[in-house]
Coordinates of C-alpha atoms in Angstrom, one line a residue:
M22 CA -62.0 22.7 24.1
T23 CA -64.9 21.4 22.3
H24 CA -65.3 18.6 19.8
E25 CA -65.4 21.1 17.0
Q26 CA -62.3 22.7 18.1
T27 CA -60.0 19.6 18.3
A28 CA -61.5 18.7 14.6
L29 CA -60.3 21.8 13.1
R30 CA -56.7 21.3 14.8
P31 CA -54.4 20.7 11.8
A32 CA -52.6 17.1 12.4
P33 CA -49.1 17.3 13.6
A34 CA -46.4 17.6 10.8
P35 CA -44.6 13.9 10.7
V36 CA -41.3 13.7 12.5
P37 CA -38.6 13.7 9.3
A38 CA -36.4 10.6 9.4
G39 CA -32.5 10.6 10.4
P40 CA -30.1 11.0 7.7
R41 CA -30.1 7.6 5.9
L42 CA -26.6 6.1 5.4
H43 CA -25.5 6.5 1.6
Y44 CA -24.3 3.0 0.3
A45 CA -20.9 4.7 -0.9
W46 CA -19.6 4.5 2.7
I47 CA -20.3 0.8 2.7
V48 CA -18.5 0.4 -0.3
A49 CA -15.8 2.7 0.8
A50 CA -15.9 0.3 4.0
V51 CA -15.4 -2.8 1.9
A52 CA -12.6 -1.1 -0.1
L53 CA -10.7 -0.2 3.4
L54 CA -10.9 -3.7 4.6
V55 CA -9.5 -5.1 1.2
L56 CA -6.6 -2.6 1.4
V57 CA -5.8 -3.2 4.9
G58 CA -5.6 -7.1 4.7
A59 CA -3.5 -6.8 1.2
A60 CA -1.0 -4.4 3.0
G61 CA -0.8 -6.9 5.7
F62 CA -0.3 -9.5 3.4
R63 CA 2.7 -8.1 1.6
S64 CA 4.3 -7.4 5.0
V65 CA 4.7 -11.4 5.8
P66 CA 8.1 -12.1 3.9
A67 CA 9.9 -10.0 6.4
L68 CA 8.7 -11.8 9.4
L69 CA 9.6 -15.4 7.3
T70 CA 13.2 -14.6 6.4
E71 CA 14.5 -16.0 9.4
P72 CA 12.4 -19.0 10.2
L73 CA 12.6 -20.2 6.2
H74 CA 16.5 -19.6 6.8
H75 CA 16.9 -21.8 9.7
E76 CA 14.2 -24.3 9.4
L77 CA 14.8 -25.0 5.4
G78 CA 18.3 -23.7 5.1
W79 CA 17.6 -21.5 2.3
S80 CA 19.8 -18.5 2.0
H81 CA 18.9 -15.0 2.6
G82 CA 19.3 -14.3 -1.1
V83 CA 17.0 -17.0 -2.3
I84 CA 14.5 -15.8 0.2
A85 CA 14.9 -12.6 -1.1
S86 CA 14.5 -13.3 -4.5
A87 CA 10.8 -14.6 -4.1
V88 CA 10.2 -10.9 -2.3
S89 CA 11.7 -9.4 -5.5
V90 CA 9.3 -11.1 -8.0
N91 CA 6.4 -10.1 -5.5
M92 CA 7.5 -6.2 -5.7
V93 CA 8.2 -6.2 -9.6
L94 CA 4.8 -7.9 -10.2
N95 CA 3.0 -5.8 -7.7
G96 CA 4.2 -2.6 -9.6
L97 CA 3.7 -4.3 -13.3
T98 CA 0.1 -5.0 -12.5
A99 CA -0.8 -1.8 -10.8
P100 CA -1.0 0.1 -14.3
F101 CA -3.3 -2.0 -15.5
A102 CA -5.4 -2.9 -12.7
A103 CA -8.0 0.0 -13.5
A104 CA -8.4 -1.7 -17.0
L105 CA -9.0 -4.8 -15.6
M106 CA -11.7 -3.2 -13.3
D107 CA -13.4 -1.8 -16.2
R108 CA -13.4 -4.9 -18.1
F109 CA -14.5 -7.4 -15.9
G110 CA -16.0 -5.4 -12.8
I111 CA -14.4 -4.0 -9.3
R112 CA -15.9 -7.3 -7.6
A113 CA -15.1 -10.0 -10.0
V114 CA -11.2 -8.6 -9.9
V115 CA -10.6 -7.8 -6.0
A116 CA -12.8 -11.6 -5.1
A117 CA -9.9 -12.9 -7.9
A118 CA -7.1 -11.1 -6.2
L119 CA -7.8 -12.2 -2.7
A120 CA -8.3 -15.6 -3.7
L121 CA -5.1 -15.7 -5.7
M122 CA -2.9 -14.1 -2.6
A123 CA -4.9 -16.9 -0.5
L124 CA -3.5 -19.6 -2.9
G125 CA -0.2 -18.1 -2.8
A126 CA -0.2 -18.1 1.2
G127 CA -1.9 -21.3 1.7
A128 CA 0.4 -23.4 -0.9
T129 CA 3.8 -22.2 0.9
L130 CA 2.5 -24.6 3.7
V131 CA 3.5 -27.7 1.4
M132 CA 6.6 -26.0 -0.2
T133 CA 9.7 -28.2 -0.1
Q134 CA 11.7 -26.1 -2.8
P135 CA 12.9 -22.4 -3.3
W136 CA 11.3 -22.5 -6.5
Q137 CA 8.4 -23.0 -5.0
L138 CA 8.4 -20.0 -2.6
V139 CA 9.1 -17.7 -5.6
L140 CA 5.7 -18.9 -7.5
C141 CA 3.6 -18.9 -4.3
W142 CA 4.7 -15.4 -2.5
G143 CA 6.4 -13.8 -5.7
V144 CA 4.0 -14.5 -8.4
L145 CA 0.6 -15.5 -6.9
V146 CA 0.7 -12.8 -4.4
G147 CA 2.5 -10.1 -5.9
I148 CA -0.4 -10.0 -9.2
G149 CA -3.0 -10.8 -6.3
S150 CA -1.6 -7.5 -4.1
G151 CA -0.8 -5.6 -7.4
S152 CA -4.7 -5.9 -8.5
M153 CA -5.5 -4.1 -5.4
A154 CA -2.9 -1.3 -5.5
M155 CA -3.6 2.6 -6.1
A156 CA -6.1 1.8 -8.8
F157 CA -8.5 0.3 -6.4
S158 CA -8.6 3.0 -4.3
A159 CA -9.1 5.7 -7.2
T160 CA -11.8 3.6 -9.0
V161 CA -13.8 3.6 -5.6
S162 CA -13.4 7.2 -4.6
G163 CA -14.1 8.4 -8.4
R164 CA -17.3 6.2 -9.2
W165 CA -18.6 6.6 -5.6
F166 CA -18.2 10.3 -4.3
V167 CA -18.3 13.5 -5.7
A168 CA -18.0 15.3 -2.5
R169 CA -15.6 14.1 0.6
R170 CA -13.8 12.5 -2.7
G171 CA -10.2 13.6 -1.3
L172 CA -10.8 12.5 2.2
V173 CA -11.9 9.0 1.0
T174 CA -8.7 8.6 -1.3
G175 CA -6.6 9.6 1.6
I176 CA -8.2 7.1 3.7
L177 CA -7.8 4.3 1.4
T178 CA -4.3 5.4 0.8
A179 CA -3.1 5.3 4.5
A180 CA -4.7 1.9 4.6
S181 CA -1.4 0.3 3.8
A182 CA 0.3 1.8 6.9
A183 CA -2.7 0.3 8.7
G184 CA -2.3 -2.9 7.5
N185 CA 1.0 -3.2 9.1
L186 CA -0.3 -2.1 12.0
V187 CA -2.9 -4.5 12.2
F188 CA -1.2 -7.7 10.9
L189 CA 2.7 -7.4 11.7
P190 CA 2.7 -7.9 15.6
L191 CA -0.3 -10.5 15.4
L192 CA 1.6 -12.6 12.7
A193 CA 4.7 -12.1 14.6
W194 CA 3.5 -13.8 17.9
L195 CA 1.9 -16.5 15.8
I196 CA 5.5 -17.3 14.2
Q197 CA 6.9 -17.1 17.7
Q198 CA 4.4 -19.6 19.4
Y199 CA 3.4 -21.6 16.5
G200 CA 6.3 -21.4 13.5
W201 CA 6.0 -19.8 10.2
K202 CA 3.6 -21.9 9.0
S203 CA 0.7 -20.7 11.2
A204 CA 1.0 -17.1 9.7
S205 CA 0.9 -18.4 6.1
A206 CA -2.1 -20.1 7.4
A207 CA -3.6 -17.1 8.8
V208 CA -3.1 -14.9 5.8
A209 CA -4.8 -17.5 3.5
L210 CA -7.6 -17.8 5.8
A211 CA -8.2 -14.0 5.9
A212 CA -7.9 -13.5 2.5
L213 CA -10.5 -16.1 2.0
A214 CA -12.7 -14.9 4.2
V215 CA -12.8 -11.3 2.9
V216 CA -14.0 -12.8 -0.5
P217 CA -17.6 -13.3 0.5
V218 CA -17.8 -9.9 2.0
V219 CA -16.7 -8.5 -1.4
A220 CA -19.1 -10.5 -3.5
L221 CA -22.3 -9.8 -1.0
L222 CA -21.4 -5.8 -0.4
M223 CA -19.1 -4.6 -3.2
R224 CA -21.2 -2.9 -5.9
E225 CA -20.0 -1.4 -9.3
R226 CA -21.7 1.7 -9.6
P227 CA -24.1 3.9 -7.7
A228 CA -26.6 3.6 -10.5
E229 CA -27.0 0.0 -9.7
L230 CA -28.8 0.6 -6.6
G231 CA -30.7 3.9 -8.1
L232 CA -28.0 6.3 -6.6
L233 CA -26.2 9.3 -7.1
P234 CA -22.4 9.3 -6.1
Y235 CA -22.4 10.6 -2.6
G236 CA -22.4 14.4 -3.0
A237 CA -23.5 14.6 -6.6
P238 CA -25.9 17.3 -7.7
P239 CA -29.5 16.0 -9.2
D240 CA -28.2 16.9 -12.7
Y241 CA -25.0 14.9 -12.3
T242 CA -24.4 12.5 -15.4
E243 CA -21.8 9.7 -14.6
P244 CA -18.7 9.9 -17.1
A245 CA -19.1 7.3 -19.9
P246 CA -16.4 4.4 -19.1
E247 CA -13.3 5.2 -21.1
P248 CA -12.5 2.4 -23.5
G249 CA -9.0 1.0 -24.1
K250 CA -7.5 2.0 -20.7
G251 CA -4.5 -0.7 -21.1
L252 CA -3.5 0.8 -24.7
R253 CA -3.8 4.3 -23.0
A254 CA -1.5 3.3 -19.9
L255 CA 1.3 2.3 -22.7
R256 CA 0.5 5.3 -24.9
A257 CA 1.3 7.4 -22.0
L258 CA 4.2 5.5 -20.8
G259 CA 5.3 6.2 -24.4
R260 CA 5.0 10.1 -24.5
A261 CA 6.4 10.3 -20.9
A262 CA 9.4 8.5 -21.4
R263 CA 10.6 11.0 -24.1
T264 CA 10.8 13.6 -21.4
R265 CA 13.6 13.7 -18.7
A266 CA 11.1 14.8 -15.9
F267 CA 9.7 11.2 -16.4
W268 CA 13.1 9.7 -15.8
L269 CA 13.9 12.0 -12.9
L270 CA 10.7 11.1 -11.2
F271 CA 11.4 7.3 -12.3
G272 CA 14.6 7.4 -10.7
S273 CA 14.1 9.2 -7.6
F274 CA 11.1 7.1 -6.8
A275 CA 12.7 4.0 -7.3
I276 CA 15.2 5.0 -4.5
C277 CA 12.1 6.1 -2.4
G278 CA 11.2 2.3 -3.0
A279 CA 14.5 0.9 -2.4
T280 CA 14.9 2.6 0.9
T281 CA 11.4 2.1 2.3
N282 CA 9.8 -1.3 1.5
G283 CA 12.5 -2.6 -0.2
L284 CA 14.7 -2.4 2.5
V285 CA 13.3 -1.5 5.7
G286 CA 10.1 -3.0 5.0
T287 CA 11.9 -6.4 4.4
D288 CA 14.9 -6.2 6.4
F289 CA 14.5 -4.4 9.1
I290 CA 13.2 -7.4 11.4
P291 CA 15.7 -10.0 10.5
A292 CA 18.3 -7.3 10.9
A293 CA 17.1 -6.5 14.6
G294 CA 17.3 -10.3 14.9
D295 CA 21.1 -10.2 14.2
H296 CA 21.3 -8.2 17.2
G297 CA 19.5 -10.3 19.5
M298 CA 16.0 -8.1 19.3
A299 CA 13.1 -10.4 19.4
E300 CA 10.8 -10.8 16.3
T301 CA 8.0 -9.6 18.1
T302 CA 9.6 -6.7 19.4
A303 CA 10.9 -5.8 16.3
A304 CA 7.5 -6.2 14.5
G305 CA 6.0 -3.7 16.9
L306 CA 8.7 -1.1 16.1
L307 CA 8.2 -1.5 12.1
A308 CA 4.3 -1.0 12.8
L309 CA 5.0 2.0 14.7
V310 CA 6.7 3.2 11.5
G311 CA 3.3 2.7 10.1
V312 CA 1.5 5.2 12.6
F313 CA 3.9 8.1 11.8
D314 CA 4.0 7.3 8.1
V315 CA 0.3 8.3 8.2
V316 CA 0.8 11.6 10.1
G317 CA 3.6 12.3 7.7
T318 CA 1.8 11.5 4.6
V319 CA -1.2 14.0 5.7
F320 CA 1.3 16.7 6.6
S321 CA 3.1 16.4 3.4
G322 CA 0.1 16.7 1.7
W323 CA -0.4 20.1 3.3
L324 CA 3.3 21.0 2.8
T325 CA 3.0 20.4 -1.0
D326 CA 0.1 23.0 -1.4
R327 CA 2.3 25.4 0.2
V328 CA 6.0 24.6 -0.9
D329 CA 7.7 23.8 -4.0
S330 CA 7.8 20.1 -4.3
R331 CA 11.2 20.0 -5.5
R332 CA 12.4 21.2 -2.3
L333 CA 10.5 18.9 -0.6
L334 CA 11.7 15.9 -2.1
G335 CA 15.2 17.2 -1.5
C336 CA 14.7 17.7 2.1
Y337 CA 12.7 14.3 2.5
Y338 CA 15.6 12.3 0.7
L339 CA 18.4 14.0 2.8
L340 CA 17.0 13.7 6.2
R341 CA 15.9 9.8 5.1
G342 CA 19.7 9.2 3.7
A343 CA 21.0 10.7 7.0
S344 CA 18.9 8.3 9.4
L345 CA 19.7 4.9 7.3
L346 CA 23.4 6.0 7.7
L347 CA 22.7 6.4 11.4
L348 CA 20.8 2.9 11.6
P349 CA 23.3 0.4 12.0
V350 CA 24.6 1.7 15.2
L351 CA 20.9 1.7 16.7
F352 CA 20.6 -1.7 16.4
A353 CA 20.4 -3.4 20.1
R354 CA 18.9 -6.6 21.9
T355 CA 16.3 -4.0 23.6
V356 CA 14.8 -1.2 22.5
H357 CA 16.3 2.2 23.8
P358 CA 15.3 6.1 23.1
S359 CA 17.7 6.6 20.2
M360 CA 15.8 3.5 18.4
V361 CA 12.5 4.9 19.1
V362 CA 13.5 8.5 17.8
F363 CA 14.7 6.5 14.6
V364 CA 11.3 5.1 14.0
V365 CA 9.5 8.2 14.8
F366 CA 11.4 10.2 12.4
Y367 CA 11.5 7.8 9.8
G368 CA 8.1 6.8 10.0
L369 CA 7.4 10.5 9.3
D370 CA 9.7 10.3 6.0
W371 CA 8.3 7.1 5.2
V372 CA 5.8 7.5 2.2
A373 CA 6.0 11.5 2.4
T374 CA 7.5 11.6 -1.0
V375 CA 4.2 10.8 -2.6
P376 CA 2.2 13.6 -2.5
P377 CA 5.2 16.1 -4.1
T378 CA 5.8 13.5 -6.8
V379 CA 2.3 13.1 -7.6
A380 CA 2.2 16.9 -7.7
L381 CA 5.1 16.9 -9.9
C382 CA 3.4 14.1 -12.3
R383 CA 0.4 16.6 -12.9
E384 CA 2.5 19.7 -13.3
W385 CA 4.5 18.0 -16.1
F386 CA 2.1 15.6 -17.8
D387 CA -1.7 17.2 -17.5
E388 CA -4.2 14.8 -18.0
D389 CA -2.1 11.6 -18.4
A390 CA -0.9 12.2 -14.6
P391 CA -2.8 9.4 -13.0
I392 CA -1.3 7.0 -15.7
V393 CA 2.3 8.4 -15.6
F394 CA 2.1 8.0 -11.7
G395 CA 1.1 4.6 -12.0
W396 CA 4.5 3.9 -14.1
V397 CA 6.5 5.7 -11.7
L398 CA 5.2 3.4 -9.0
C399 CA 6.5 0.6 -11.2
G400 CA 10.1 2.5 -10.6
H401 CA 9.1 2.5 -6.8
Q402 CA 8.5 -1.3 -7.0
A403 CA 11.7 -1.9 -9.0
G404 CA 14.1 -0.3 -6.9
A405 CA 12.5 -2.0 -4.1
A406 CA 12.8 -5.2 -5.7
L407 CA 16.6 -4.9 -6.8
I408 CA 17.9 -3.8 -3.1
A409 CA 15.6 -6.4 -1.4
F410 CA 17.4 -9.3 -3.5
A411 CA 20.7 -7.1 -3.0
A412 CA 20.3 -7.2 0.5
G413 CA 20.1 -11.3 0.9
V414 CA 23.1 -11.5 -1.0
V415 CA 24.9 -9.0 1.1
R416 CA 23.6 -10.5 4.5
D417 CA 24.8 -14.3 2.6
S418 CA 28.0 -13.1 2.0
V419 CA 29.3 -10.8 5.3
G420 CA 26.9 -11.9 7.7
S421 CA 25.7 -8.5 8.3
Y422 CA 23.2 -6.0 6.6
D423 CA 25.1 -3.0 7.5
P424 CA 26.9 -2.4 3.9
I425 CA 23.5 -2.2 2.8
W426 CA 22.0 0.4 5.2
L427 CA 25.5 2.6 3.9
A428 CA 24.5 2.1 0.4
A429 CA 21.1 3.4 0.9
G430 CA 21.9 6.4 2.3
A431 CA 24.2 7.2 -0.3
L432 CA 21.5 6.2 -2.8
C433 CA 19.2 8.9 -0.9
A434 CA 22.1 11.7 -1.3
L435 CA 21.8 10.8 -5.1
A436 CA 18.0 11.3 -5.1

């Protein structure tokens, strides 16, 4: 080849660079970390009941009152969390919520009176966890994603189950080895450790970085922030409360909360301990419930697109009630096949009620549906709080949780 031929050869085309990771996925990863931690922190009271009862002499009812306050405030904070994030920013609200949870968990290390448990684990942790509830997931997915929004919302929602998987067995082992204060210290340190991650990596909106949301077309225009979300939440409640549908959804979801995190999530471990089961073993079973919770919730979403939501809820509550009626005879010192079957079955049904309940909110309340579901979720937490307190009182009165399992089964039949 001559020198002239070489000179006339066109220059090779540049090799295209590989696809660059959109920053939306980094924001989603930070949100996932926060939600996994928040879910794990909320699960700690289930592990503290027996250690506090034996070491400090506090009754089950007193300890349960702190759990009840936590659940009520978690539910009441949730409808206003989106308004707080619009007013002060996602980063500021989440960092403050994590710091509040760290303060609440850390302060229990020096508590000497029951009211201090209510203040620390009830008020501080309750408000902190409520500020990072479903509104956080919806805000992140809504601002940062156009494509894959449903997938991201589903993953962030499932983070609550993942938190139990990560934290429950580890914290149970810490308590067994080093006492209950080690679990409180671990939660406080873990919450504080996430604050710098949020401060450094969380961003409010794609426009801050000169980006469009993931999957948005070039002509995409970001919706203007809606003013007065807090007042809108109250107005939507006023409109919904005048309908029969709202109270049916509110009441049935209160029973859902009572028969999941209010009872099983709070009292399964101490009830198993009453029958001689090791706390670490019971915590592992409860974590396994979380595994099947993810599967059941995804499958329930698939069914909700194909089956009448009312029929689904009827089946879910009926099957859940039947399983709770059987639970008292399944407890034993060791794990046996019948208990494993209960854990799998109950896990599949744990929050399978959420997709059809959301679908019914959409059917009845149109554009107010997300806000109305926030208030229905308050019913969920109120039901959980009431039965958590009632279970502690029953345990103090009769020395067993058995009557409350039977009552929960009857509630499911009512739902």
